[in-house]
Tab-separated table of N, CA, C and O in Angstrom:
chain	number	residue	atom	x	y	z
A	7	MET	N	13.454	68.822	-80.881
A	7	MET	CA	12.528	67.706	-81.038
A	7	MET	C	11.243	68.176	-81.706
A	7	MET	O	10.811	69.290	-81.518
A	8	GLU	N	10.642	67.280	-82.434
A	8	GLU	CA	9.376	67.574	-83.094
A	8	GLU	C	8.241	67.533	-82.073
A	8	GLU	O	8.171	66.639	-81.240
A	9	VAL	N	7.367	68.523	-82.142
A	9	VAL	CA	6.207	68.588	-81.250
A	9	VAL	C	4.972	68.201	-82.053
A	9	VAL	O	4.764	68.670	-83.165
A	10	VAL	N	4.156	67.310	-81.474
A	10	VAL	CA	2.949	66.820	-82.132
A	10	VAL	C	1.775	66.877	-81.158
A	10	VAL	O	1.959	67.091	-79.959
A	11	ILE	N	0.580	66.670	-81.695
A	11	ILE	CA	-0.620	66.632	-80.873
A	11	ILE	C	-1.116	65.190	-80.820
A	11	ILE	O	-1.250	64.528	-81.845
A	12	TYR	N	-1.379	64.721	-79.602
A	12	TYR	CA	-1.941	63.397	-79.386
A	12	TYR	C	-2.950	63.513	-78.250
A	12	TYR	O	-2.626	64.047	-77.187
A	13	ASN	N	-4.168	63.068	-78.466
A	13	ASN	CA	-5.247	63.198	-77.471
A	13	ASN	C	-5.418	64.637	-77.006
A	13	ASN	O	-5.577	64.916	-75.820
A	14	GLU	N	-5.327	65.573	-77.955
A	14	GLU	CA	-5.521	67.007	-77.714
A	14	GLU	C	-4.507	67.605	-76.741
A	14	GLU	O	-4.757	68.617	-76.105
A	15	GLU	N	-3.333	66.972	-76.625
A	15	GLU	CA	-2.261	67.489	-75.785
A	15	GLU	C	-0.964	67.498	-76.591
A	15	GLU	O	-0.800	66.742	-77.538
A	16	LEU	N	-0.034	68.354	-76.177
A	16	LEU	CA	1.249	68.472	-76.872
A	16	LEU	C	2.252	67.452	-76.345
A	16	LEU	O	2.412	67.284	-75.130
A	17	TYR	N	2.904	66.791	-77.281
A	17	TYR	CA	3.940	65.810	-76.955
A	17	TYR	C	5.157	66.062	-77.828
A	17	TYR	O	5.046	66.566	-78.935
A	18	GLU	N	6.322	65.667	-77.318
A	18	GLU	CA	7.554	65.685	-78.095
A	18	GLU	C	7.816	64.267	-78.606
A	18	GLU	O	7.630	63.309	-77.865
A	19	VAL	N	8.224	64.162	-79.850
A	19	VAL	CA	8.598	62.854	-80.396
A	19	VAL	C	9.980	62.529	-79.857
A	19	VAL	O	10.967	63.202	-80.146
A	20	PHE	N	10.052	61.499	-79.031
A	20	PHE	CA	11.291	61.101	-78.379
A	20	PHE	C	12.105	60.181	-79.282
A	20	PHE	O	13.317	60.290	-79.374
A	21	TYR	N	11.410	59.265	-79.968
A	21	TYR	CA	12.083	58.326	-80.867
A	21	TYR	C	11.070	57.809	-81.873
A	21	TYR	O	9.913	57.593	-81.529
A	22	THR	N	11.482	57.613	-83.117
A	22	THR	CA	10.609	57.074	-84.154
A	22	THR	C	11.186	55.758	-84.664
A	22	THR	O	12.378	55.665	-84.967
A	23	TYR	N	10.338	54.756	-84.748
A	23	TYR	CA	10.731	53.432	-85.236
A	23	TYR	C	10.389	53.297	-86.715
A	23	TYR	O	9.447	53.929	-87.200
A	24	SER	N	11.077	52.425	-87.414
A	24	SER	CA	10.821	52.212	-88.835
A	24	SER	C	9.455	51.549	-89.071
A	24	SER	O	8.907	51.618	-90.160
A	25	SER	N	8.876	50.966	-88.030
A	25	SER	CA	7.574	50.311	-88.137
A	25	SER	C	6.414	51.311	-88.174
A	25	SER	O	5.278	50.932	-88.405
A	26	GLY	N	6.727	52.600	-87.929
A	26	GLY	CA	5.684	53.611	-87.928
A	26	GLY	C	5.267	54.033	-86.530
A	26	GLY	O	4.473	54.960	-86.357
A	27	TYR	N	5.779	53.363	-85.524
A	27	TYR	CA	5.482	53.737	-84.147
A	27	TYR	C	6.483	54.775	-83.665
A	27	TYR	O	7.608	54.860	-84.169
A	28	CYS	N	6.062	55.568	-82.693
A	28	CYS	CA	6.987	56.538	-82.127
A	28	CYS	C	6.754	56.653	-80.626
A	28	CYS	O	5.659	56.403	-80.124
A	29	GLU	N	7.818	57.010	-79.919
A	29	GLU	CA	7.748	57.231	-78.487
A	29	GLU	C	7.500	58.711	-78.259
A	29	GLU	O	8.197	59.557	-78.830
A	30	LEU	N	6.502	59.027	-77.432
A	30	LEU	CA	6.146	60.415	-77.160
A	30	LEU	C	6.328	60.721	-75.684
A	30	LEU	O	6.084	59.878	-74.822
A	31	ARG	N	6.734	61.959	-75.414
A	31	ARG	CA	6.849	62.455	-74.040
A	31	ARG	C	6.069	63.750	-73.956
A	31	ARG	O	6.220	64.630	-74.798
A	32	LYS	N	5.218	63.880	-72.945
A	32	LYS	CA	4.371	65.062	-72.809
A	32	LYS	C	5.236	66.305	-72.602
A	32	LYS	O	6.183	66.298	-71.823
A	33	VAL	N	4.908	67.379	-73.336
A	33	VAL	CA	5.648	68.637	-73.239
A	33	VAL	C	5.438	69.230	-71.851
A	33	VAL	O	4.330	69.228	-71.326
A	34	GLU	N	6.513	69.732	-71.263
A	34	GLU	CA	6.508	70.414	-69.961
A	34	GLU	C	5.989	69.542	-68.826
A	34	GLU	O	5.422	70.032	-67.861
A	35	SER	N	6.164	68.248	-68.926
A	35	SER	CA	5.741	67.347	-67.857
A	35	SER	C	6.898	67.106	-66.905
A	35	SER	O	8.040	66.936	-67.327
A	36	VAL	N	6.596	67.096	-65.614
A	36	VAL	CA	7.637	66.805	-64.634
A	36	VAL	C	7.948	65.313	-64.614
A	36	VAL	O	9.048	64.912	-64.322
A	37	ILE	N	6.951	64.525	-64.953
A	37	ILE	CA	7.133	63.080	-65.040
A	37	ILE	C	7.546	62.747	-66.475
A	37	ILE	O	6.927	63.202	-67.422
A	38	HIS	N	8.576	61.964	-66.622
A	38	HIS	CA	9.089	61.642	-67.955
A	38	HIS	C	8.515	60.338	-68.486
A	38	HIS	O	9.243	59.493	-69.006
A	39	ASP	N	7.212	60.154	-68.324
A	39	ASP	CA	6.566	58.967	-68.877
A	39	ASP	C	6.603	59.039	-70.392
A	39	ASP	O	6.285	60.063	-70.978
A	40	ILE	N	6.959	57.939	-70.997
A	40	ILE	CA	7.017	57.860	-72.453
A	40	ILE	C	5.970	56.857	-72.906
A	40	ILE	O	5.854	55.771	-72.333
A	41	ILE	N	5.188	57.254	-73.911
A	41	ILE	CA	4.156	56.365	-74.435
A	41	ILE	C	4.501	55.987	-75.869
A	41	ILE	O	5.184	56.730	-76.567
A	42	LEU	N	4.022	54.833	-76.282
A	42	LEU	CA	4.273	54.329	-77.636
A	42	LEU	C	2.970	54.384	-78.413
A	42	LEU	O	1.971	53.798	-78.005
A	43	VAL	N	2.965	55.130	-79.513
A	43	VAL	CA	1.774	55.246	-80.354
A	43	VAL	C	2.182	55.145	-81.821
A	43	VAL	O	3.337	55.364	-82.171
A	44	HIS	N	1.205	54.820	-82.667
A	44	HIS	CA	1.484	54.762	-84.093
A	44	HIS	C	1.465	56.178	-84.654
A	44	HIS	O	0.690	57.028	-84.216
A	45	ARG	N	2.304	56.431	-85.606
A	45	ARG	CA	2.436	57.767	-86.205
A	45	ARG	C	1.103	58.273	-86.776
A	45	ARG	O	0.851	59.474	-86.787
A	46	SER	N	0.235	57.369	-87.204
A	46	SER	CA	-1.053	57.772	-87.773
A	46	SER	C	-1.994	58.355	-86.714
A	46	SER	O	-2.986	58.980	-87.053
A	47	GLU	N	-1.674	58.165	-85.436
A	47	GLU	CA	-2.519	58.661	-84.349
A	47	GLU	C	-2.144	60.071	-83.882
A	47	GLU	O	-2.826	60.629	-83.033
A	48	VAL	N	-1.068	60.637	-84.414
A	48	VAL	CA	-0.633	61.962	-83.985
A	48	VAL	C	-0.793	62.966	-85.119
A	48	VAL	O	-0.801	62.599	-86.292
A	49	SER	N	-0.942	64.234	-84.752
A	49	SER	CA	-1.055	65.313	-85.728
A	49	SER	C	0.129	66.252	-85.551
A	49	SER	O	0.573	66.498	-84.434
A	50	SER	N	0.593	66.800	-86.649
A	50	SER	CA	1.695	67.761	-86.592
A	50	SER	C	1.196	69.102	-86.065
A	50	SER	O	0.039	69.487	-86.283
A	51	VAL	N	2.068	69.794	-85.371
A	51	VAL	CA	1.775	71.141	-84.902
A	51	VAL	C	2.256	72.093	-85.974
A	51	VAL	O	3.420	72.050	-86.387
A	52	GLU	N	1.355	72.947	-86.462
A	52	GLU	CA	1.751	73.912	-87.487
A	52	GLU	C	2.461	75.078	-86.819
A	52	GLU	O	1.980	75.615	-85.830
A	53	THR	N	3.599	75.447	-87.386
A	53	THR	CA	4.360	76.555	-86.848
A	53	THR	C	4.461	77.650	-87.901
A	53	THR	O	4.509	77.369	-89.097
A	54	SER	N	4.483	78.877	-87.460
A	54	SER	CA	4.652	79.992	-88.390
A	54	SER	C	6.034	80.585	-88.173
A	54	SER	O	6.435	80.845	-87.039
A	55	ALA	N	6.761	80.770	-89.244
A	55	ALA	CA	8.132	81.268	-89.123
A	55	ALA	C	8.229	82.677	-89.630
A	55	ALA	O	7.491	83.166	-90.395
């Protein structure tokens, strides 16, 4: 899954809609709460390979 930053915390993109919204789940959370946010509100996590 893609990991992104939202509100200065790490989230996994659970599902992406064609409307530009995506469902996010907090990384390493025991609670599986899923939030719906617009893609423009999240930042990509840069990875070094």
